[in-house]
Short mmCIF file of C-alpha atoms and ligand atoms in Angstrom, two decimals:
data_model
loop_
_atom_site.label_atom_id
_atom_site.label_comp_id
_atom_site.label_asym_id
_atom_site.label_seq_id
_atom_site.Cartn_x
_atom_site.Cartn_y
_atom_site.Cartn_z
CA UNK A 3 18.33 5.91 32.88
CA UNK A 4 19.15 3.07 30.79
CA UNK A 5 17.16 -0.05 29.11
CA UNK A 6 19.06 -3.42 28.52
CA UNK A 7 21.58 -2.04 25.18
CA UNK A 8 19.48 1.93 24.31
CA UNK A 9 21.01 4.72 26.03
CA UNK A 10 17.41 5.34 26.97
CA UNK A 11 15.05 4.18 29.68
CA UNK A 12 12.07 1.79 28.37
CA UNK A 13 9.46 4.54 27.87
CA UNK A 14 11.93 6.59 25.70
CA UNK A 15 13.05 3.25 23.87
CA UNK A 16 9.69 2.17 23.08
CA UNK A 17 8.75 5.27 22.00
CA UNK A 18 11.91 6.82 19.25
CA UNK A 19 14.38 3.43 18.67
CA UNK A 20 14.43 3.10 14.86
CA UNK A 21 12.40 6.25 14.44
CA UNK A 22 13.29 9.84 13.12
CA UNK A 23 11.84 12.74 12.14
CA UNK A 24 11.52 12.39 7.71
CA UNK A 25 13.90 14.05 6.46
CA UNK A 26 11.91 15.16 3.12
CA UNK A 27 9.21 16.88 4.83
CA UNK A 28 9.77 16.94 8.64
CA UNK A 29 6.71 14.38 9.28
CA UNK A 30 7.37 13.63 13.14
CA UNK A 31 5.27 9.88 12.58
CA UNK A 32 7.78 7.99 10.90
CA UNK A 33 6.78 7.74 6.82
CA UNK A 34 5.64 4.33 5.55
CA UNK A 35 7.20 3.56 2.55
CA UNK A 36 5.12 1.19 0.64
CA UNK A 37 7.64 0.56 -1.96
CA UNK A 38 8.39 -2.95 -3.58
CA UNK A 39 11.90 -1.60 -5.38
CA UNK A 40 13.83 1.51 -4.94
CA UNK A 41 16.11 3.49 -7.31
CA UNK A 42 19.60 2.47 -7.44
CA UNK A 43 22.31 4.42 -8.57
CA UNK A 44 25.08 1.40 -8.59
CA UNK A 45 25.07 -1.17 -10.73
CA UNK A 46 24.91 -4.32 -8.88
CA UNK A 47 24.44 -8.42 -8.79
CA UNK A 48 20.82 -9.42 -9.60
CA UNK A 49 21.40 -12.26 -6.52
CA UNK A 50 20.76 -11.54 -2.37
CA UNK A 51 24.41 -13.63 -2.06
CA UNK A 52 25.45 -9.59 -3.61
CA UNK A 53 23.95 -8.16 -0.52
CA UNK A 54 26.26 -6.13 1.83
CA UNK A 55 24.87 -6.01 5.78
CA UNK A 56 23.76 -1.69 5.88
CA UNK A 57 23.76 -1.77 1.92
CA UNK A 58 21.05 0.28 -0.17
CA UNK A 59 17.38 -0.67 0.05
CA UNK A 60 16.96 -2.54 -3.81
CA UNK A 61 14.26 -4.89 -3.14
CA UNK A 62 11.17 -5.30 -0.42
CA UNK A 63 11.93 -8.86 0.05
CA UNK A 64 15.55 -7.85 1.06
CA UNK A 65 14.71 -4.99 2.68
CA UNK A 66 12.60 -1.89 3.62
CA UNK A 67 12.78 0.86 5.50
CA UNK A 68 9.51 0.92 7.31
CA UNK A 69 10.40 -2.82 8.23
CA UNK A 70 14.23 -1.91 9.11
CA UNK A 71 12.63 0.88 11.69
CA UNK A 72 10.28 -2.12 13.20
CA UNK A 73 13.62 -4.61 13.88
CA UNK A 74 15.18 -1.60 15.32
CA UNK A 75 12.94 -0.72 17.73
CA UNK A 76 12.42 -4.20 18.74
CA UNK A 77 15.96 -5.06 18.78
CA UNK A 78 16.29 -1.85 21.38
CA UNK A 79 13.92 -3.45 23.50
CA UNK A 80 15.09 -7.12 23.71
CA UNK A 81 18.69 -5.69 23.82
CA UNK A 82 20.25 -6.88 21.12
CA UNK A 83 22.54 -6.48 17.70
CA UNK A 84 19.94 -6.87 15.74
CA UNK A 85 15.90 -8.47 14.63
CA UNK A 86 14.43 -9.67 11.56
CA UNK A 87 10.81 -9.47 11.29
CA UNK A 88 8.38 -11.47 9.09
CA UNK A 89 4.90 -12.51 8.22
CA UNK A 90 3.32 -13.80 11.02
CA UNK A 91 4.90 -15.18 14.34
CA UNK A 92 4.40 -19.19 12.67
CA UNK A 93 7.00 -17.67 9.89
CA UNK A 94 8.87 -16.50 12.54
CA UNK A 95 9.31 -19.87 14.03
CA UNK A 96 10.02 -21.61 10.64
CA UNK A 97 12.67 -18.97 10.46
CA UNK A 98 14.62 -20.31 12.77
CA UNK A 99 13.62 -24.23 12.14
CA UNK A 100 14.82 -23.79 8.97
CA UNK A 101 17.59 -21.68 8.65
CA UNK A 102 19.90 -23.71 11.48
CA UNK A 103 18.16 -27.13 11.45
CA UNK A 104 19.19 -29.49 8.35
CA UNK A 105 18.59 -33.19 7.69
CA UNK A 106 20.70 -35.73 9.84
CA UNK A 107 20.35 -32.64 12.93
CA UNK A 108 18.55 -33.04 16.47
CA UNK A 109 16.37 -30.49 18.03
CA UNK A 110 14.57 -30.03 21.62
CA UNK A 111 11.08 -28.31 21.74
CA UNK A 112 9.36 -27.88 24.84
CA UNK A 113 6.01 -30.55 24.78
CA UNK A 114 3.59 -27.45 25.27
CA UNK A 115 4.19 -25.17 22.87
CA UNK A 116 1.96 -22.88 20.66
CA UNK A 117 0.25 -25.43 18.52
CA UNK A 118 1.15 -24.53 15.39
CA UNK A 119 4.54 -24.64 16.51
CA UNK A 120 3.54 -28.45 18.69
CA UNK A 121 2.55 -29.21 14.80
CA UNK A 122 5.52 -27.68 13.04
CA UNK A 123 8.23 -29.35 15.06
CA UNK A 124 6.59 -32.92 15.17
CA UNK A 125 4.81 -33.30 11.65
CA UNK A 126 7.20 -31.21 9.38
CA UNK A 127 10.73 -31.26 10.57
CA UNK A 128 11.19 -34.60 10.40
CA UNK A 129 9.84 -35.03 6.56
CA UNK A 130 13.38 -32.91 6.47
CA UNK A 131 14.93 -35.59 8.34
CA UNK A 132 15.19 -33.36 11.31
CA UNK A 133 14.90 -35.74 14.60
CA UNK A 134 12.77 -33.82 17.36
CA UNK A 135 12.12 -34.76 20.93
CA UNK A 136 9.30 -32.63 22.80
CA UNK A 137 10.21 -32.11 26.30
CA UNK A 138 8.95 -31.08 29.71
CA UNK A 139 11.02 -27.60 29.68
CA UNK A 140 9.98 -26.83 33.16
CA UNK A 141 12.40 -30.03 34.38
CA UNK A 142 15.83 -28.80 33.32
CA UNK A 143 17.39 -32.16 34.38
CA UNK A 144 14.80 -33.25 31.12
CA UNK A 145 15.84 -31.62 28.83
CA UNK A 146 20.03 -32.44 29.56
CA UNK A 147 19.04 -35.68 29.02
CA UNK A 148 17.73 -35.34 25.78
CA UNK A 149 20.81 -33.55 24.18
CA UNK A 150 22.67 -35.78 21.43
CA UNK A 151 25.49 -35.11 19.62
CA UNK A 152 23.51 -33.72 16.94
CA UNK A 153 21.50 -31.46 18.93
CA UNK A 154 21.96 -28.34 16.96
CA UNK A 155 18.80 -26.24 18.45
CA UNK A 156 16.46 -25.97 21.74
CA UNK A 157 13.09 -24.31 21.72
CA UNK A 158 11.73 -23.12 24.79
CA UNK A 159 8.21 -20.76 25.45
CA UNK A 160 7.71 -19.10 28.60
CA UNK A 161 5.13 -18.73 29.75
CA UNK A 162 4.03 -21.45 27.39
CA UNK A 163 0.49 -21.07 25.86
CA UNK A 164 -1.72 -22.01 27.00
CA UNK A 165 -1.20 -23.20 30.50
CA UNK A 166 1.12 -20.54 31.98
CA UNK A 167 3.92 -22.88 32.80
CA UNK A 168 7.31 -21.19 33.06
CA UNK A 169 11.05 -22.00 31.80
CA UNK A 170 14.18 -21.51 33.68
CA UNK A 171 15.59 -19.86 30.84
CA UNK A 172 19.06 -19.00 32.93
CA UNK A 173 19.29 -22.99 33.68
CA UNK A 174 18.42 -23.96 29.63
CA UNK A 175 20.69 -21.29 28.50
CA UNK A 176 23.78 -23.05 30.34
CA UNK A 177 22.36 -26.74 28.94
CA UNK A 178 22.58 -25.37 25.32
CA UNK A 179 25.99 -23.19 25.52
CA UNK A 180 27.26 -26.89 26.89
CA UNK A 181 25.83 -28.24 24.27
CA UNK A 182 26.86 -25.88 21.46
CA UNK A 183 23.30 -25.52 20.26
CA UNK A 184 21.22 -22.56 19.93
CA UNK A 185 18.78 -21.36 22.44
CA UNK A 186 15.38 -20.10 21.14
CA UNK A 187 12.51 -18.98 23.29
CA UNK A 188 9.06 -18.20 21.94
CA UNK A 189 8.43 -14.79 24.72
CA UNK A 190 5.41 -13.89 22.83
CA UNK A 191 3.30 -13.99 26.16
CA UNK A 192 5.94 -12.08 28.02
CA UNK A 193 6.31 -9.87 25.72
CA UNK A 194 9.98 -7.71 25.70
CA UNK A 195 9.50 -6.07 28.87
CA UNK A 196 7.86 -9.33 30.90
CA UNK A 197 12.00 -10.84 31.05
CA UNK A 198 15.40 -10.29 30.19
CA UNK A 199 16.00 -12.98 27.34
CA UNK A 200 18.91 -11.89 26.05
CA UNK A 201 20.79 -11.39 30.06
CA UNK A 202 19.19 -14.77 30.57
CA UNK A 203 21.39 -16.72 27.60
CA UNK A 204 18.45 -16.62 25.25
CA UNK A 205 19.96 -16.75 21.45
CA UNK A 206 16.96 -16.12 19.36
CA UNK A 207 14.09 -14.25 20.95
CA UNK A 208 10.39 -15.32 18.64
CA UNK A 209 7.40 -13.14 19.27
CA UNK A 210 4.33 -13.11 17.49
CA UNK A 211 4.26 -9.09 16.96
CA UNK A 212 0.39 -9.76 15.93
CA UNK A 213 -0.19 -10.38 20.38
CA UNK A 214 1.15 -7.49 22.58
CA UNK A 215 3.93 -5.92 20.07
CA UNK A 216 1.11 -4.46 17.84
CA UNK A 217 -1.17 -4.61 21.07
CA UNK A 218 -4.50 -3.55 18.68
CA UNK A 219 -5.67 -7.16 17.21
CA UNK A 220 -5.34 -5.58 13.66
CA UNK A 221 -2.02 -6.92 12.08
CA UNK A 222 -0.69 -9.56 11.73
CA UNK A 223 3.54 -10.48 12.25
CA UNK A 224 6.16 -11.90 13.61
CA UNK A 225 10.06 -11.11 14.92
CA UNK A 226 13.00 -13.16 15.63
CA UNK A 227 15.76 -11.10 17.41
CA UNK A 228 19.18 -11.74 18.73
CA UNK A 229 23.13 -11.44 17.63
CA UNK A 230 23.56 -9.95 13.98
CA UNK A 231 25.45 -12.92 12.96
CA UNK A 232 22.65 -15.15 13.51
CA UNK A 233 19.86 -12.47 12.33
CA UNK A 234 21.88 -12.48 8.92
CA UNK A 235 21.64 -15.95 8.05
CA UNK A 236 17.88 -16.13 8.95
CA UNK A 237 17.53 -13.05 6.73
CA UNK A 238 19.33 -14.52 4.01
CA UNK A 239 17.24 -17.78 4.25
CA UNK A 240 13.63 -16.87 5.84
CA UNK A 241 13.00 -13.74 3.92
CA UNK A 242 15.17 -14.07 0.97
CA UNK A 243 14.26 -17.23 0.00
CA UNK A 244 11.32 -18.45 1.74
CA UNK A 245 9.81 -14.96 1.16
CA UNK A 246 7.38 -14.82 3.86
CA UNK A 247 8.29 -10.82 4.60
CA UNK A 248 6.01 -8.60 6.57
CA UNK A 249 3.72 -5.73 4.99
CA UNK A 250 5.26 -2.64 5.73
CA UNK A 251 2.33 -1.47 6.19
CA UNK A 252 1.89 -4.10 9.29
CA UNK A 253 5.29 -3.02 10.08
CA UNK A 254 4.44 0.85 10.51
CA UNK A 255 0.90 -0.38 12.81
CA UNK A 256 3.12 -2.80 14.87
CA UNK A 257 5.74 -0.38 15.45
CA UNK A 258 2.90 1.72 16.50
CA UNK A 259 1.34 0.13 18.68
CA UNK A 260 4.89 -0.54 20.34
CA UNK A 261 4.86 3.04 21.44
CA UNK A 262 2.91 2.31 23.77
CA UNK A 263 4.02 -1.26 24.83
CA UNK A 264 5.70 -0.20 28.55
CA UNK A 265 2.53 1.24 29.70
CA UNK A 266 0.18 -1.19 28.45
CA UNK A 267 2.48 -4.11 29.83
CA UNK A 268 2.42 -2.48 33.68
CA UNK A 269 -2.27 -2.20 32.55
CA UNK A 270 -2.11 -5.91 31.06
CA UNK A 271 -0.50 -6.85 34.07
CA UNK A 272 -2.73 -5.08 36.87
CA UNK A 273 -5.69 -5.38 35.27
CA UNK A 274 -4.82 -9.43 34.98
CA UNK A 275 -3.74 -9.64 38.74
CA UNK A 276 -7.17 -8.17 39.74
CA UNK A 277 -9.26 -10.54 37.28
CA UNK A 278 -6.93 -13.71 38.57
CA UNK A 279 -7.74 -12.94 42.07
CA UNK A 280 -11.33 -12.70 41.93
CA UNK A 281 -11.39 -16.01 39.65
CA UNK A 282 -9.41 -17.44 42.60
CA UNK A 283 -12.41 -16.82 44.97
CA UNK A 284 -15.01 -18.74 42.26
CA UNK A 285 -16.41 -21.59 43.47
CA UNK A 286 -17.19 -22.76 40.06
CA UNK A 287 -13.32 -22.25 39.29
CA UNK A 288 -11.50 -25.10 40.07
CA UNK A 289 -8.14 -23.91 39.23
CA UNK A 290 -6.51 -20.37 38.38
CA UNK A 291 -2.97 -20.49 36.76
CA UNK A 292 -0.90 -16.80 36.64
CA UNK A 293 2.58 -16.42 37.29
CA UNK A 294 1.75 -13.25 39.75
CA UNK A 295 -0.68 -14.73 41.80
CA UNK A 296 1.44 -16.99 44.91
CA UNK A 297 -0.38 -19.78 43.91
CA UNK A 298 1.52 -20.43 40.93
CA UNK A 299 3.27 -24.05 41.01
CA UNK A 300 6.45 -21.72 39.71
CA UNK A 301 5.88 -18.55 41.09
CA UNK A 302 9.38 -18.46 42.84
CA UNK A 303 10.78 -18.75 39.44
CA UNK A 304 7.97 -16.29 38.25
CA UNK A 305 9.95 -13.32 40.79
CA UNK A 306 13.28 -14.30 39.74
CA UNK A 307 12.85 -14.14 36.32
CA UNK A 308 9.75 -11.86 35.40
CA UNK A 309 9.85 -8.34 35.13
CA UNK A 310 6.27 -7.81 34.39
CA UNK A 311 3.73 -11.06 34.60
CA UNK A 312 1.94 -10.14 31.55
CA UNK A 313 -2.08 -10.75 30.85
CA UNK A 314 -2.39 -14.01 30.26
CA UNK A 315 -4.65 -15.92 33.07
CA UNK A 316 -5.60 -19.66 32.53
CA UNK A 317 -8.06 -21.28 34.61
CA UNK A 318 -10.39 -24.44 34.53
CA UNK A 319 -14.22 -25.01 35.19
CA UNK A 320 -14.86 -28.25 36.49
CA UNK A 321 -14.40 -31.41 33.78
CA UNK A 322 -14.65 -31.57 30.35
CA UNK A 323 -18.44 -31.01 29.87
CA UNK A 324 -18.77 -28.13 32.32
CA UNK A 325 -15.74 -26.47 30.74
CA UNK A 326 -17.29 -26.88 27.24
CA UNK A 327 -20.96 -26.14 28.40
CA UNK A 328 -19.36 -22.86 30.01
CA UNK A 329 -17.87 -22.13 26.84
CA UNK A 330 -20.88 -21.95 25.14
CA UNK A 331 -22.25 -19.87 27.64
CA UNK A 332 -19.42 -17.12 27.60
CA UNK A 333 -19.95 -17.29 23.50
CA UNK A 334 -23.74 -16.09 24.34
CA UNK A 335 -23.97 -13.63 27.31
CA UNK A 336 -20.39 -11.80 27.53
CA UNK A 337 -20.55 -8.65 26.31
CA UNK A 338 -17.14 -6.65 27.31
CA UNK A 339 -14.26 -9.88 26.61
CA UNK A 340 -14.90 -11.45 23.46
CA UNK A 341 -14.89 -15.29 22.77
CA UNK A 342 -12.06 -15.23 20.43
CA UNK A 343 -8.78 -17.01 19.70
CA UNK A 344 -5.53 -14.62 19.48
CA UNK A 345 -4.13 -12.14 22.92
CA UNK A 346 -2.26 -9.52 23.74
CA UNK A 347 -4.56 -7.34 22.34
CA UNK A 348 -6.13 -3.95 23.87
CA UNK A 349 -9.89 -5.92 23.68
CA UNK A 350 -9.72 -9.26 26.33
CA UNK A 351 -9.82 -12.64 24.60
CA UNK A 352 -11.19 -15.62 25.56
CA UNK A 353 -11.22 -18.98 24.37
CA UNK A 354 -11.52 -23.01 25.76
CA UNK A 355 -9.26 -25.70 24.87
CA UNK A 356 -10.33 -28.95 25.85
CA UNK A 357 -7.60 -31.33 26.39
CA UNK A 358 -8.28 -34.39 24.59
CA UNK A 359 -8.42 -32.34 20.77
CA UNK A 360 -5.11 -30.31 21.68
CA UNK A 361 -3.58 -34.15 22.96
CA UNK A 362 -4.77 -35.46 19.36
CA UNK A 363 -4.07 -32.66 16.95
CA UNK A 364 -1.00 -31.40 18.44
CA UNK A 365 0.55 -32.16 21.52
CA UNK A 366 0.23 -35.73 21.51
CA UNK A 367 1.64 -36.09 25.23
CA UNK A 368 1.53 -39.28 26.86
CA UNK A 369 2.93 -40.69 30.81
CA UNK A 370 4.41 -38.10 32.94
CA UNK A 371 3.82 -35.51 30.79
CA UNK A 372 -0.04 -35.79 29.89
CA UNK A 373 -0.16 -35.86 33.65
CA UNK A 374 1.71 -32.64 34.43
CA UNK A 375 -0.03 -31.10 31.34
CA UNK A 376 -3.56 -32.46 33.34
CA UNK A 377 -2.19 -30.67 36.90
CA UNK A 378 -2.23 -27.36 34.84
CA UNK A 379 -4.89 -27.85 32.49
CA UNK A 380 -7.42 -30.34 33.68
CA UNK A 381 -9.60 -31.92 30.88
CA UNK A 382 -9.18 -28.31 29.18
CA UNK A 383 -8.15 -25.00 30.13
CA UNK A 384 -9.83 -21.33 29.57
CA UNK A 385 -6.81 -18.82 28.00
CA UNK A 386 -7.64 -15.27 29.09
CA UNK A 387 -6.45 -12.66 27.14
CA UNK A 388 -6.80 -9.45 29.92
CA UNK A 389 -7.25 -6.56 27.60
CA UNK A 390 -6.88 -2.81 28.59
CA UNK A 391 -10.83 -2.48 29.83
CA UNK A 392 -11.49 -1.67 33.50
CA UNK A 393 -10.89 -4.45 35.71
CA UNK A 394 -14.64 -4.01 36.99
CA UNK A 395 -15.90 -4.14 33.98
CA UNK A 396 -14.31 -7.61 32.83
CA UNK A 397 -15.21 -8.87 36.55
CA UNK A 398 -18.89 -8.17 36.17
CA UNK A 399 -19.02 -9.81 32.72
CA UNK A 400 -17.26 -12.74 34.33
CA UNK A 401 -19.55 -12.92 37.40
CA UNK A 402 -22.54 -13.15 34.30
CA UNK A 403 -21.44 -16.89 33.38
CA UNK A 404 -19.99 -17.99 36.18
N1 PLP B 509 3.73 -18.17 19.42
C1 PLP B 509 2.76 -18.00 20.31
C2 PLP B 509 3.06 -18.14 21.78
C3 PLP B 509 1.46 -17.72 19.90
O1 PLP B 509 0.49 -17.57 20.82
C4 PLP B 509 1.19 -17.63 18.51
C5 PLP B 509 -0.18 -17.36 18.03
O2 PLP B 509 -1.13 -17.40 18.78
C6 PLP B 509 2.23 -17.81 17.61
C7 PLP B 509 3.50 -18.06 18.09
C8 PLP B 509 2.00 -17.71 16.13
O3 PLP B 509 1.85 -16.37 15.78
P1 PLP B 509 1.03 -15.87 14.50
O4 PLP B 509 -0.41 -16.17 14.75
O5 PLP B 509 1.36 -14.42 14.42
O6 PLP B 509 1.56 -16.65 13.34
#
C-alpha cells in the first residue's frame, strides 16, 4: 500500500518519513539537535548564494536537521519534492507573498481568508506595489475574470476559515496553469490527509503546523510544500533572509504530534460529524456549516474533493446580540471545549466572530460578496474546533448553553 509519492501507506508515512533510528546511540525517537552552527570541515563562502541543495548543515537559519526531518515528513504526506517550514503559519504565507510577488505584479486572494492573511494581502502587499484583488474563490468563473497580464500568483483556502466554504481547487488549478501563475492554497483546515493538493494542481501547499500538524496546541509553526524548484527560492528568500525559521525544538513536537495525524484526522472527523448533527437539531441554531453534513451549500464538491472533512464546524445563533450574548455564556459555563482562538488541536476550541469587526478589520467585503459571506456567516459565526474528547462529552457541554 502506497500514499500519494512514499512507498508507504499513510499510517507508515506519518509515522517514519524523515525519521531514523540515531546513528550515535541507536535512540529510536529521532534526536533534536538544538544546534545554531555545526562543525565544518570545508572551507567555504560566508554567503547562503554558496549554498549547494543536500550540502552540509553550517548554519540554523540555513538549515537543521531536526527541521530537515519535519519538511520531510510533511513533504511525504502532501506528496511532493520537497517543504520548507518556518515560524508560524503567517511566516509561512509571507513566504510565498514575498518570495514570487514583486512590485509592478498582480495577485488573486480568495475574499475570506485567515485574517491575518485578509490583512497581509490587502494592507501590506501593495505598500510593495503589489496590486491584489480579493475574490469569491468558490465562483471559478470569478476568479478568470480577475487574471491580468501581471497576475503572477493565486491564493486559495479550503475550507476557508472561518465559514467552511470550499474551493474547486481542480477548476483554479487549470485557471492559473492558463495563466502561468502559481497556485497556492492555505489547507491548514484540511490538513494533508483532508485532500489531494498536489493531484489537484495545487503549487504551494501553506499549513499552519501550530493547528492539526502538531495537533497538541503547544507549538507554534508553519510549512509551505510543493516542487523543489519552488521550495528553493522560498528557502533562499523566507528563511535566509527574512529569517523567520522555526525552533527545532517546535520542529521535533510538530513532527511529533504528526505521528499520529492519520488517526486523529479519521477522530477529528467523527467526533465533528456527531457534534454537527446534533447542532443541526438546535432550535436555538439557526445555521450549521460542515462540509460532511448534506446540508452543506458545497457538499457535492465536499465528496469529490475531500478525503477526510476535518473538525472544523461553524454555526450561527440567531443575530448579532444573541450570538455575542451566547458567547459570553459559553466563556462562563463550558467546562470540556474551551473558549479560545486557535484549532486543530487535541482540546476543542471555540470562539465567535461577529461579522461587522471581521468586515472592518479585515475582510472589508462589500455587494455580492458581503452577501454570500452573510448566507454562511450571518451577523457572525461560532468556529468549532472538535478536539479528540468524547463526542458525548462535548454534546452535553453544548446542550449547557444552548
Ligand atoms: N492559516 C489559517 C487557515 C489559520 O487558521 C491560521 C491561524 O489561525 C494561519 C494561517 C496562521 O497560522 P499561525 O497562527 O501559525 O501563524
Amino acid at each position: 500500500m502506497t500514499f500519494r509519492n512514499s512507498p508507504k501507506g499513510v499510517m507508515t508515512t506519518a509515522i517514519h518519513a524523515g525519521e531514523s533510528p540515531d546513528p550515535a546511540t541507536g535512540a529510536s525517537a529521532p534526536p533534536l539537535h538544538m544546534s545554531s552552527t555545526f562543525v565544518t570541515d570545508q572551507v567555504s563562502g560566508f554567503s547562503a548564494h554558496d549554498l549547494e541543495d543536500n550540502g552540509a548543515f553550517l548554519y540554523a537559519r540555513w538549515g537543521n536537521p531536526t527541521v530537515q526531518m519535519l519538511e520531510q515528513k510533511i513533504a511525504a504526506l502532501e506528496g511532493t519534492q520537497d517543504c520548507l517550514c518556518v515560524a508560524s503559519g503567517m511566516a509561512a504565507a509571507s513566504a510565498i507573498f514575498l518570495t514570487f510577488l514583486s512590485a509592478g505584479d498582480h495577485a488573486i486572494v480568495s475574499d475570506v481568508s485567515y485574517a491575518g492573511v485578509a490583512e497581509l494581502a490587502r494592507d501590506t502587499l501593495p505598500r510593495f506595489g503589489i496590486a491584489v484583488d480579493t475574490v469569491n474563490f468558490s465562483d471559478p468563473a470569478a476568479v478568470a475574470a480577475a487574471i491580468r497580464p501581471n497576475t503572477r500568483l493565486i491564493h486559495a483556502e479550503t475550507p476557508v476559515n472561518p465559514i467552511g466554504r470550499l474551493t474547486d481547487l481542480a477548476a483554479i488549478s487549470k485557471i492559473a496553469r492558463d495563466a502561468n501563475a502559481i497556485l497556492s492554497c492555505d489547507a491548514t483546515f484540511a490538513s494533508p490527509l483532508g485532500q489531494n493538493c498536489t493531484a489537484l494542481g495545487v503549487d504551494l501547499i501553506l499549513h499552519s503546523a501550530t493547528k492539526y500538524l502538531g495537533g497538541h496546541g503547544d507549538a507554534v509553526g508553519g510549512a509551505v510544500a510543493g516542487r523543489k524548484e519552488l521550495i528553493s527560492q522560498m528557502r533562499g528568500e523566507a528563511s535566509i533572509h527574512h529569517g523567520g525559521i522555526m525552533s527545532p525544538f517546535n520542529a521535533w513536537l510538530i513532527s511529533r504530534g504528526m505521528s499520529t495525524l492519520p488517526l486523529r484526522m479519521k477522530a477529528h472527523e467523527t467526533g465533528a460529524m456527531a457534534v454537527a448533527q446534533w447542532l443541526e437539531t438546535q432550535s436555538s441554531v439557526t445555521q450549521v456549516i460542515y462540509p460532511g453534513l448534506p446540508s452543506h451549500p458545497q457538499h457535492a464538491l465536499a465528496q469529490a474533493q475531500m478525503t477526510n472533512t476535518s473538525g472544523m464546524v461553524s454555526f450561527q445563533v440567531g443575530n448579532a446580540q444573541q450570538g455575542e450574548a451566547m458567547a459570553q455564556v459559553m466563556i462562563e459555563r463550558l467546562e470540556t471545549i474551551h473558549y479560545a482562538v486557535s484549532l486543530g488541536h487535541h482540546r476543542s476550541l471555540i470562539f465567535w466572530m461577529g461579522t461587522d469587526a471581521l468586515m472592518d478589520t479585515s475582510f472589508r467585503l462589500t455587494g455580492a460578496q458581503l452577501d454570500d459571506y452573510r448566507a454562511y456567516a450571518g451577523d457572525g459565526i461560532f468556529r468549532l474546533s472538535v478536539g479528540l474528547e468524547d463526542a458525548d462529552d462535548l454534546i452535553a457541554d453544548l446542550a449547557k448553553v444552548l
